[in-house]
Amino acid sequence: MTLIKSISGIRGTIGGQVGDNLTPIDAVKFASAYGVWLKQQRNKEHYKVVVGRDARISGEMIQNLVMNTLVGLGIHVVDLGLSTTPTVEIAVPMEHADGGIILTASHNPKQWNALKLLNDKGEFLDAVEGAKILEIAESDAMTFADVDNLGKITKNKAYMDLHIIEVLDLPLVNVKAIEEARFKVVVDGVNSTGGIAIPLLLERLGVDVVKLFCEPNGEFPHNPEPLKEHLGDLSEKVVKERADFGIVVDPDVDRLAFMDENGDMFGEEYTLVACADYVLSRTPGNTVSNMSSTRALRDVTEKYGGTYEASAVGEVNVVKLMKKNKVVIGGEGNGGIIYPESHYGRDALVGVALFLSLLADKNMSVSALRKTYPNYFMSKKKIELTPGLEVDGILKTIEKHYQNENLTTIDGVKIDFTESWVHLRKSNTEPIIRIYTEAKSQNEADTLADKFIEEIGTLAKN
């Protein structure tokens, strides 16, 4: 069982010992630290925080603990209830709130939950802000409100609809063309809030929706990470229903993957590539993704005369570089679309609307669309960390060994070879080393990944 305290927030498994897992005491402790930090940002009479959650079994319990902790600090709470990460993100500025908290562990299995923390723009906190909250949590320097100055909780269930309206109003979302195309789509909502939000959006676009695992009860029917090996049921359903394609999201709806009409994966990495292709064809400009994302985004960007740059892994790092480079679209190769015209956060609803607009415009099947993009193959593997393993030392040794190659070390070690690349990094959210490789064939990508797994294993023994 695990508790991970990082600049990304607090994440862990439910139950067990305080400080070792995400227990009620830990939830209160870190919600308190966030509330204290928020009040330190500016001196004002009233503070407000937006709180929402995915459909995890533990979600209601954790949300009630978090909200009432904020109330105890004299902070007013807007309770969105069942929501999505991007919905909470857009709600924060719409509410003129001071921050937001999303209760979700993203793609992690059902025993996990987390507090994801937002600033007053509805964007994730940066490293300095996250570190300050961890410092407050460890210091116990918290003062709570007296009985006459407690906060209040206000429920607001309108924001999922408001989010959909905001997406439909985006200038590049071609509602008319999508309606005329009369698409049929299967949606795998992994029994979380994507099973509410994605069908509602599609229905507003005139799409014939077939629901699969769209009951928001938190009982994930398969591993909730939207990867090929977890999506056999979706593949079968797409073919059986003769659908135009399939959609799958993670539990908090910030990651998006597509499946073609044959039940084959479009490729999670190519979600951003396709959406960028559509946006760049109408608003040429620059793009950003993280270091573990496919080279195909670079190729598509350069086709339209733009410049591509890679950031360190982590949404806050992607957003920071996007703002610096004034990009028109960016995101992460895990199916995370960040479209500044909407907001600076990964948003599967925006991605669905842009992808549908692209399909309606090109009037081709999803499998045919996939063939129009550069063909790269990725391998994504993990190494479980053993206690006491000196990961930084291992990465330094690898960096030295490959010093004559094209190296990037802003986030672990990335080695760019002529026809392939490998990125090795310690995860911020799980006790693992992530190994990403990309090459011109799946066998080459897998072989490259296995080579570095063996190399890390050898170094770990020495």
Short mmCIF file of C-alpha atoms in Angstrom, two decimals:
data_model
loop_
_atom_site.label_atom_id
_atom_site.label_comp_id
_atom_site.label_asym_id
_atom_site.label_seq_id
_atom_site.Cartn_x
_atom_site.Cartn_y
_atom_site.Cartn_z
CA MET A 1 0.00 0.00 0.00
CA THR A 2 1.28 3.44 -0.85
CA LEU A 3 1.12 7.17 -0.10
CA ILE A 4 2.90 9.46 -2.55
CA LYS A 5 3.41 13.09 -1.54
CA SER A 6 4.62 15.17 -4.46
CA ILE A 7 4.28 18.57 -6.10
CA SER A 8 1.48 16.98 -8.15
CA GLY A 9 -0.64 16.53 -5.02
CA ILE A 10 -1.26 13.71 -2.58
CA ARG A 11 -2.02 10.24 -3.97
CA GLY A 12 -2.37 6.88 -2.30
CA THR A 13 -4.29 3.71 -1.64
CA ILE A 14 -7.30 3.80 0.65
CA GLY A 15 -7.07 2.32 4.15
CA GLY A 16 -4.14 1.17 6.27
CA GLN A 17 -1.77 3.18 8.40
CA VAL A 18 -1.66 6.97 8.69
CA GLY A 19 1.26 8.33 6.68
CA ASP A 20 1.63 5.12 4.71
CA ASN A 21 -1.69 5.23 2.84
CA LEU A 22 -4.38 7.73 1.94
CA THR A 23 -6.33 7.59 5.21
CA PRO A 24 -8.99 10.08 6.37
CA ILE A 25 -6.37 11.74 8.58
CA ASP A 26 -4.03 12.21 5.60
CA ALA A 27 -6.86 13.66 3.49
CA VAL A 28 -7.68 16.19 6.23
CA LYS A 29 -4.01 17.03 6.77
CA PHE A 30 -3.28 17.86 3.15
CA ALA A 31 -6.62 19.60 2.54
CA SER A 32 -5.76 21.77 5.56
CA ALA A 33 -2.32 22.55 4.19
CA TYR A 34 -3.81 23.54 0.83
CA GLY A 35 -6.38 25.78 2.51
CA VAL A 36 -3.73 27.49 4.64
CA TRP A 37 -1.51 28.02 1.58
CA LEU A 38 -4.44 29.43 -0.38
CA LYS A 39 -5.20 31.97 2.36
CA GLN A 40 -1.54 33.02 2.39
CA GLN A 41 -1.73 34.01 -1.28
CA ARG A 42 -3.82 37.11 -0.65
CA ASN A 43 -5.54 38.78 2.29
CA LYS A 44 -9.29 38.95 1.72
CA GLU A 45 -12.52 38.51 3.63
CA HIS A 46 -13.93 35.48 1.81
CA TYR A 47 -12.25 32.53 0.09
CA LYS A 48 -13.84 30.02 -2.26
CA VAL A 49 -12.71 26.60 -3.56
CA VAL A 50 -14.39 24.41 -6.20
CA VAL A 51 -14.39 20.68 -5.39
CA GLY A 52 -15.38 17.77 -7.65
CA ARG A 53 -14.65 14.05 -7.91
CA ASP A 54 -14.64 11.10 -10.25
CA ALA A 55 -16.81 8.07 -9.48
CA ARG A 56 -14.34 6.11 -7.37
CA ILE A 57 -15.86 4.12 -4.51
CA SER A 58 -13.87 6.18 -2.00
CA GLY A 59 -14.68 9.48 -3.70
CA GLU A 60 -17.66 10.58 -1.65
CA MET A 61 -15.87 9.85 1.63
CA ILE A 62 -12.71 11.72 0.62
CA GLN A 63 -14.69 14.63 -0.82
CA ASN A 64 -16.70 15.09 2.36
CA LEU A 65 -13.52 15.08 4.45
CA VAL A 66 -11.86 17.62 2.15
CA MET A 67 -14.85 19.95 1.90
CA ASN A 68 -15.52 20.03 5.62
CA THR A 69 -11.84 20.63 6.33
CA LEU A 70 -12.01 23.71 4.10
CA VAL A 71 -15.20 24.78 5.89
CA GLY A 72 -13.29 24.50 9.17
CA LEU A 73 -10.72 26.91 7.76
CA GLY A 74 -13.46 29.43 6.97
CA ILE A 75 -13.34 28.71 3.22
CA HIS A 76 -16.54 28.48 1.19
CA VAL A 77 -16.89 25.42 -1.06
CA VAL A 78 -18.67 24.94 -4.37
CA ASP A 79 -19.51 21.22 -4.49
CA LEU A 80 -19.72 19.90 -8.08
CA GLY A 81 -20.25 16.33 -6.90
CA LEU A 82 -19.56 13.81 -9.69
CA SER A 83 -17.51 15.73 -12.21
CA THR A 84 -14.44 15.56 -14.45
CA THR A 85 -11.01 17.06 -14.02
CA PRO A 86 -11.45 19.51 -16.93
CA THR A 87 -14.91 20.47 -15.68
CA VAL A 88 -13.49 21.49 -12.31
CA GLU A 89 -10.72 23.37 -14.11
CA ILE A 90 -13.13 25.51 -16.11
CA ALA A 91 -15.42 25.99 -13.09
CA VAL A 92 -12.72 27.66 -10.97
CA PRO A 93 -12.41 30.86 -13.05
CA MET A 94 -16.13 30.86 -13.86
CA GLU A 95 -16.83 30.88 -10.11
CA HIS A 96 -14.12 33.50 -9.49
CA ALA A 97 -12.80 30.98 -6.98
CA ASP A 98 -9.41 31.02 -5.29
CA GLY A 99 -8.64 27.44 -6.23
CA GLY A 100 -9.98 23.96 -6.84
CA ILE A 101 -9.52 20.38 -5.71
CA ILE A 102 -10.26 17.30 -7.81
CA LEU A 103 -10.60 13.96 -6.02
CA THR A 104 -9.27 11.45 -8.52
CA ALA A 105 -6.33 9.12 -9.03
CA SER A 106 -6.64 9.39 -12.82
CA HIS A 107 -5.76 6.06 -14.46
CA ASN A 108 -4.85 4.24 -11.23
CA PRO A 109 -6.97 1.23 -10.11
CA LYS A 110 -9.99 1.62 -7.83
CA GLN A 111 -8.10 1.27 -4.52
CA TRP A 112 -6.32 4.56 -5.27
CA ASN A 113 -7.49 8.13 -4.80
CA ALA A 114 -5.82 11.53 -4.77
CA LEU A 115 -6.16 15.25 -4.14
CA LYS A 116 -5.25 17.21 -7.28
CA LEU A 117 -4.78 20.88 -6.49
CA LEU A 118 -5.58 23.90 -8.69
CA ASN A 119 -4.78 27.61 -8.50
CA ASP A 120 -7.21 30.47 -9.13
CA LYS A 121 -6.86 30.01 -12.91
CA GLY A 122 -8.03 26.41 -12.68
CA GLU A 123 -4.51 25.17 -13.50
CA PHE A 124 -2.29 22.76 -11.60
CA LEU A 125 0.14 24.18 -9.07
CA ASP A 126 3.80 24.48 -10.02
CA ALA A 127 6.72 22.89 -8.20
CA VAL A 128 7.32 25.83 -5.85
CA GLU A 129 3.65 26.02 -4.82
CA GLY A 130 3.41 22.26 -4.36
CA ALA A 131 6.53 22.19 -2.23
CA LYS A 132 5.14 24.95 0.00
CA ILE A 133 1.96 22.96 0.64
CA LEU A 134 4.00 19.88 1.58
CA GLU A 135 6.02 22.07 3.96
CA ILE A 136 2.85 23.39 5.63
CA ALA A 137 1.48 19.87 5.97
CA GLU A 138 4.60 18.67 7.77
CA SER A 139 4.78 21.73 10.04
CA ASP A 140 1.20 21.51 11.34
CA ALA A 141 1.17 25.34 11.29
CA MET A 142 -2.57 25.60 10.72
CA THR A 143 -5.13 27.88 12.33
CA PHE A 144 -8.82 27.11 11.91
CA ALA A 145 -11.83 29.45 11.93
CA ASP A 146 -13.98 30.10 14.98
CA VAL A 147 -17.62 29.10 15.02
CA ASP A 148 -18.89 32.39 13.63
CA ASN A 149 -16.56 32.29 10.62
CA LEU A 150 -16.93 28.77 9.27
CA GLY A 151 -17.25 28.33 5.52
CA LYS A 152 -20.38 27.13 3.74
CA ILE A 153 -20.92 24.42 1.12
CA THR A 154 -22.99 25.22 -1.96
CA LYS A 155 -23.93 22.46 -4.40
CA ASN A 156 -23.81 23.21 -8.13
CA LYS A 157 -24.61 20.41 -10.59
CA ALA A 158 -24.70 22.68 -13.67
CA TYR A 159 -21.04 22.69 -14.59
CA MET A 160 -20.97 19.54 -16.71
CA ASP A 161 -23.60 21.13 -18.94
CA LEU A 162 -21.75 24.46 -18.87
CA HIS A 163 -18.56 22.65 -19.85
CA ILE A 164 -20.31 21.04 -22.83
CA ILE A 165 -21.74 24.40 -23.92
CA GLU A 166 -18.24 25.90 -23.73
CA VAL A 167 -16.89 23.11 -25.96
CA LEU A 168 -19.70 23.48 -28.51
CA ASP A 169 -19.06 27.23 -28.69
CA LEU A 170 -15.40 26.82 -29.69
CA PRO A 171 -14.97 28.35 -33.19
CA LEU A 172 -13.23 25.28 -34.64
CA VAL A 173 -15.88 22.82 -33.43
CA ASN A 174 -18.00 22.31 -36.56
CA VAL A 175 -21.30 21.34 -34.96
CA LYS A 176 -23.24 21.43 -38.23
CA ALA A 177 -20.82 19.20 -40.11
CA ILE A 178 -20.73 16.69 -37.24
CA GLU A 179 -24.52 16.55 -37.09
CA GLU A 180 -24.72 16.00 -40.85
CA ALA A 181 -22.14 13.19 -40.73
CA ARG A 182 -24.46 11.10 -38.51
CA PHE A 183 -21.68 9.24 -36.73
CA LYS A 184 -22.28 6.15 -34.62
CA VAL A 185 -19.86 5.85 -31.70
CA VAL A 186 -19.31 3.37 -28.84
CA VAL A 187 -18.24 5.01 -25.55
CA ASP A 188 -16.36 3.15 -22.82
CA GLY A 189 -16.72 5.34 -19.73
CA VAL A 190 -14.95 2.84 -17.41
CA ASN A 191 -17.93 3.24 -15.01
CA SER A 192 -16.81 6.72 -14.01
CA THR A 193 -17.81 10.26 -14.90
CA GLY A 194 -16.77 9.94 -18.52
CA GLY A 195 -19.83 7.73 -18.83
CA ILE A 196 -21.91 10.82 -18.05
CA ALA A 197 -20.01 13.61 -19.81
CA ILE A 198 -18.95 12.05 -23.11
CA PRO A 199 -22.40 10.67 -24.10
CA LEU A 200 -24.02 14.02 -23.18
CA LEU A 201 -21.56 15.85 -25.46
CA LEU A 202 -22.04 13.38 -28.32
CA GLU A 203 -25.81 13.53 -28.10
CA ARG A 204 -25.65 17.33 -28.34
CA LEU A 205 -23.65 16.83 -31.55
CA GLY A 206 -26.23 14.51 -33.09
CA VAL A 207 -24.09 11.39 -32.66
CA ASP A 208 -25.71 7.96 -32.22
CA VAL A 209 -24.20 6.82 -28.90
CA VAL A 210 -23.74 3.21 -27.79
CA LYS A 211 -22.84 3.13 -24.09
CA LEU A 212 -20.40 0.60 -22.64
CA PHE A 213 -19.48 0.72 -18.94
CA CYS A 214 -21.10 4.13 -18.50
CA GLU A 215 -22.63 3.56 -15.04
CA PRO A 216 -20.73 5.91 -12.67
CA ASN A 217 -20.45 3.44 -9.78
CA GLY A 218 -16.65 3.29 -9.51
CA GLU A 219 -16.50 -0.44 -10.25
CA PHE A 220 -13.95 -0.28 -13.04
CA PRO A 221 -14.66 -3.21 -15.41
CA HIS A 222 -11.05 -3.31 -16.55
CA ASN A 223 -7.76 -1.59 -15.79
CA PRO A 224 -8.75 2.08 -16.18
CA GLU A 225 -5.65 3.11 -18.13
CA PRO A 226 -6.91 3.45 -21.73
CA LEU A 227 -4.43 1.05 -23.37
CA LYS A 228 -5.01 -1.62 -26.04
CA GLU A 229 -4.55 -4.58 -23.68
CA HIS A 230 -7.45 -3.35 -21.49
CA LEU A 231 -10.00 -2.70 -24.24
CA GLY A 232 -11.10 -6.05 -25.64
CA ASP A 233 -14.76 -5.41 -24.78
CA LEU A 234 -14.73 -2.05 -26.57
CA SER A 235 -13.14 -3.62 -29.65
CA GLU A 236 -15.84 -6.30 -29.82
CA LYS A 237 -18.63 -3.76 -29.29
CA VAL A 238 -17.41 -1.41 -32.03
CA VAL A 239 -17.35 -4.24 -34.57
CA LYS A 240 -20.66 -5.74 -33.42
CA GLU A 241 -22.46 -2.38 -33.56
CA ARG A 242 -20.83 -1.48 -36.90
CA ALA A 243 -19.88 1.81 -35.30
CA ASP A 244 -17.73 4.46 -36.97
CA PHE A 245 -15.31 4.32 -34.07
CA GLY A 246 -14.95 3.88 -30.32
CA ILE A 247 -14.02 6.31 -27.56
CA VAL A 248 -12.43 5.48 -24.21
CA VAL A 249 -11.46 7.87 -21.42
CA ASP A 250 -9.82 7.44 -18.04
CA PRO A 251 -11.86 7.85 -14.82
CA ASP A 252 -11.44 11.64 -14.56
CA VAL A 253 -11.80 12.30 -18.31
CA ASP A 254 -8.55 14.10 -19.07
CA ARG A 255 -7.13 11.27 -21.19
CA LEU A 256 -8.69 10.22 -24.49
CA ALA A 257 -8.12 7.33 -26.90
CA PHE A 258 -9.92 6.21 -30.04
CA MET A 259 -10.57 2.84 -31.67
CA ASP A 260 -11.20 2.55 -35.40
CA GLU A 261 -14.17 0.91 -37.12
CA ASN A 262 -12.31 -2.43 -37.22
CA GLY A 263 -11.82 -2.54 -33.47
CA ASP A 264 -8.14 -1.58 -33.72
CA MET A 265 -6.57 1.17 -31.63
CA PHE A 266 -6.05 4.50 -33.38
CA GLY A 267 -3.11 4.91 -31.01
CA GLU A 268 -3.25 6.89 -27.77
CA GLU A 269 -0.24 8.89 -28.95
CA TYR A 270 -2.11 9.88 -32.10
CA THR A 271 -5.06 11.49 -30.31
CA LEU A 272 -3.03 14.69 -29.95
CA VAL A 273 -1.53 14.30 -33.45
CA ALA A 274 -4.98 14.16 -35.08
CA CYS A 275 -6.41 17.05 -33.07
CA ALA A 276 -3.29 19.12 -33.79
CA ASP A 277 -3.60 18.32 -37.50
CA TYR A 278 -7.11 19.77 -37.50
CA VAL A 279 -6.25 22.87 -35.44
CA LEU A 280 -3.03 23.62 -37.34
CA SER A 281 -4.79 23.34 -40.70
CA ARG A 282 -6.96 26.29 -39.65
CA THR A 283 -4.78 28.22 -37.20
CA PRO A 284 -1.09 27.56 -38.03
CA GLY A 285 1.28 27.94 -35.11
CA ASN A 286 3.54 26.11 -32.69
CA THR A 287 2.98 23.00 -30.59
CA VAL A 288 4.31 21.42 -27.40
CA SER A 289 4.12 17.93 -25.92
CA ASN A 290 6.21 16.21 -23.28
CA MET A 291 9.47 14.33 -23.80
CA SER A 292 7.75 10.94 -23.73
CA SER A 293 5.41 11.75 -26.63
CA THR A 294 5.64 10.70 -30.26
CA ARG A 295 7.75 12.46 -32.89
CA ALA A 296 4.67 12.46 -35.12
CA LEU A 297 3.47 15.72 -33.52
CA ARG A 298 6.74 17.37 -34.55
CA ASP A 299 6.28 16.10 -38.11
CA VAL A 300 2.70 17.37 -38.39
CA THR A 301 3.61 20.73 -36.87
CA GLU A 302 6.47 21.26 -39.30
CA LYS A 303 4.19 20.34 -42.20
CA TYR A 304 2.16 23.47 -41.39
CA GLY A 305 5.24 25.64 -40.90
CA GLY A 306 5.20 25.63 -37.11
CA THR A 307 7.80 24.81 -34.48
CA TYR A 308 7.60 21.91 -32.04
CA GLU A 309 9.28 21.73 -28.64
CA ALA A 310 9.20 19.08 -25.90
CA SER A 311 8.77 19.82 -22.18
CA ALA A 312 9.49 17.81 -19.07
CA VAL A 313 6.78 15.28 -18.23
CA GLY A 314 3.87 16.63 -16.18
CA GLU A 315 0.93 18.76 -17.20
CA VAL A 316 2.20 21.84 -15.37
CA ASN A 317 5.47 21.63 -17.33
CA VAL A 318 3.66 21.24 -20.64
CA VAL A 319 1.42 24.23 -19.87
CA LYS A 320 4.37 26.40 -18.83
CA LEU A 321 6.16 25.77 -22.14
CA MET A 322 2.93 26.18 -24.11
CA LYS A 323 2.46 29.66 -22.64
CA LYS A 324 6.10 30.57 -23.27
CA ASN A 325 5.93 29.46 -26.92
CA LYS A 326 2.39 30.80 -27.47
CA VAL A 327 1.27 27.52 -29.01
CA VAL A 328 -2.11 26.88 -30.63
CA ILE A 329 -2.41 23.32 -29.27
CA GLY A 330 -0.37 20.99 -27.10
CA GLY A 331 -0.68 18.21 -24.59
CA GLU A 332 0.68 14.80 -23.74
CA GLY A 333 1.05 11.61 -25.73
CA ASN A 334 -1.10 9.75 -23.19
CA GLY A 335 -4.18 11.15 -24.92
CA GLY A 336 -4.18 14.51 -23.16
CA ILE A 337 -5.37 17.41 -25.33
CA ILE A 338 -4.63 20.95 -24.12
CA TYR A 339 -6.31 23.59 -26.29
CA PRO A 340 -5.66 27.13 -25.03
CA GLU A 341 -8.71 28.48 -26.86
CA SER A 342 -10.68 26.57 -24.21
CA HIS A 343 -8.37 26.36 -21.16
CA TYR A 344 -4.91 25.21 -20.11
CA GLY A 345 -5.78 21.70 -19.00
CA ARG A 346 -6.05 18.25 -20.55
CA ASP A 347 -9.64 17.85 -21.72
CA ALA A 348 -11.15 14.76 -23.35
CA LEU A 349 -14.37 16.62 -24.21
CA VAL A 350 -12.45 19.19 -26.24
CA GLY A 351 -10.49 16.37 -27.87
CA VAL A 352 -13.66 14.50 -28.87
CA ALA A 353 -15.18 17.63 -30.44
CA LEU A 354 -12.01 18.47 -32.40
CA PHE A 355 -11.60 14.87 -33.60
CA LEU A 356 -15.21 14.69 -34.77
CA SER A 357 -14.76 18.00 -36.60
CA LEU A 358 -11.68 16.58 -38.33
CA LEU A 359 -13.47 13.39 -39.35
CA ALA A 360 -16.48 15.31 -40.67
CA ASP A 361 -14.16 17.61 -42.63
CA LYS A 362 -12.08 14.81 -44.20
CA ASN A 363 -15.04 12.48 -44.77
CA MET A 364 -12.96 9.34 -44.28
CA SER A 365 -12.92 6.37 -41.93
CA VAL A 366 -10.85 6.42 -38.76
CA SER A 367 -8.57 3.67 -40.08
CA ALA A 368 -7.95 5.66 -43.28
CA LEU A 369 -7.23 8.79 -41.22
CA ARG A 370 -4.62 6.94 -39.17
CA LYS A 371 -2.74 6.00 -42.35
CA THR A 372 -2.27 9.68 -43.22
CA TYR A 373 0.08 10.22 -40.25
CA PRO A 374 3.76 9.27 -39.83
CA ASN A 375 4.06 5.70 -38.62
CA TYR A 376 5.98 5.44 -35.36
CA PHE A 377 5.72 2.66 -32.81
CA MET A 378 6.10 3.06 -29.07
CA SER A 379 6.89 0.78 -26.17
CA LYS A 380 5.90 1.87 -22.66
CA LYS A 381 7.28 -0.23 -19.83
CA LYS A 382 7.78 0.06 -16.08
CA ILE A 383 10.30 -1.15 -13.54
CA GLU A 384 9.04 -1.49 -9.96
CA LEU A 385 11.32 0.31 -7.52
CA THR A 386 12.88 -1.78 -4.79
CA PRO A 387 13.45 -0.07 -1.42
CA GLY A 388 16.72 1.87 -1.32
CA LEU A 389 17.35 1.74 -5.08
CA GLU A 390 19.49 4.76 -6.06
CA VAL A 391 17.56 5.79 -9.17
CA ASP A 392 19.32 9.13 -9.66
CA GLY A 393 22.71 7.45 -9.59
CA ILE A 394 21.60 4.87 -12.15
CA LEU A 395 20.32 7.58 -14.49
CA LYS A 396 23.56 9.55 -14.07
CA THR A 397 25.55 6.47 -15.08
CA ILE A 398 23.39 5.97 -18.18
CA GLU A 399 23.75 9.66 -19.03
CA LYS A 400 27.55 9.36 -18.85
CA HIS A 401 27.56 6.18 -20.93
CA TYR A 402 25.58 7.86 -23.74
CA GLN A 403 27.16 11.31 -23.49
CA ASN A 404 28.10 11.30 -27.19
CA GLU A 405 24.44 10.90 -28.23
CA ASN A 406 21.80 13.64 -28.40
CA LEU A 407 20.82 13.86 -24.69
CA THR A 408 18.14 15.78 -22.80
CA THR A 409 18.23 15.70 -18.99
CA ILE A 410 15.55 18.16 -17.87
CA ASP A 411 13.43 15.17 -16.77
CA GLY A 412 15.33 11.94 -16.26
CA VAL A 413 17.36 11.02 -19.34
CA LYS A 414 16.16 11.11 -22.95
CA ILE A 415 18.46 9.78 -25.67
CA ASP A 416 17.59 10.71 -29.24
CA PHE A 417 19.08 8.27 -31.73
CA THR A 418 18.73 8.82 -35.49
CA GLU A 419 15.81 6.44 -36.02
CA SER A 420 14.56 6.04 -32.44
CA TRP A 421 14.62 7.45 -28.91
CA VAL A 422 14.40 6.28 -25.31
CA HIS A 423 13.22 8.24 -22.25
CA LEU A 424 13.98 6.99 -18.75
CA ARG A 425 12.48 8.72 -15.73
CA LYS A 426 11.30 8.14 -12.18
CA SER A 427 7.52 8.51 -11.98
CA ASN A 428 6.02 11.38 -9.95
CA THR A 429 2.87 9.40 -9.18
CA GLU A 430 3.91 5.74 -8.80
CA PRO A 431 6.92 3.90 -7.25
CA ILE A 432 8.33 2.96 -10.67
CA ILE A 433 10.84 3.89 -13.34
CA ARG A 434 9.10 4.56 -16.64
CA ILE A 435 10.80 3.51 -19.86
CA TYR A 436 9.41 4.95 -23.10
CA THR A 437 10.87 4.11 -26.49
CA GLU A 438 9.85 4.94 -30.06
CA ALA A 439 11.09 3.50 -33.37
CA LYS A 440 10.02 2.75 -36.93
CA SER A 441 8.70 -0.72 -35.97
CA GLN A 442 7.15 -2.26 -32.86
CA ASN A 443 9.89 -4.88 -32.66
CA GLU A 444 12.58 -2.18 -32.69
CA ALA A 445 10.78 -0.19 -29.98
CA ASP A 446 10.31 -3.26 -27.77
CA THR A 447 13.90 -4.39 -28.29
CA LEU A 448 15.20 -0.94 -27.34
CA ALA A 449 13.07 -0.90 -24.19
CA ASP A 450 14.25 -4.39 -23.19
CA LYS A 451 17.86 -3.31 -23.73
CA PHE A 452 17.53 -0.48 -21.22
CA ILE A 453 15.55 -2.60 -18.74
CA GLU A 454 18.46 -5.03 -18.75
CA GLU A 455 20.97 -2.19 -18.44
CA ILE A 456 19.10 -0.70 -15.43
CA GLY A 457 18.88 -4.16 -13.85
CA THR A 458 22.63 -4.62 -14.18
CA LEU A 459 23.35 -1.21 -12.68
CA ALA A 460 20.91 -1.87 -9.80
CA LYS A 461 22.87 -5.00 -8.80
CA ASN A 462 26.19 -3.16 -8.71
#
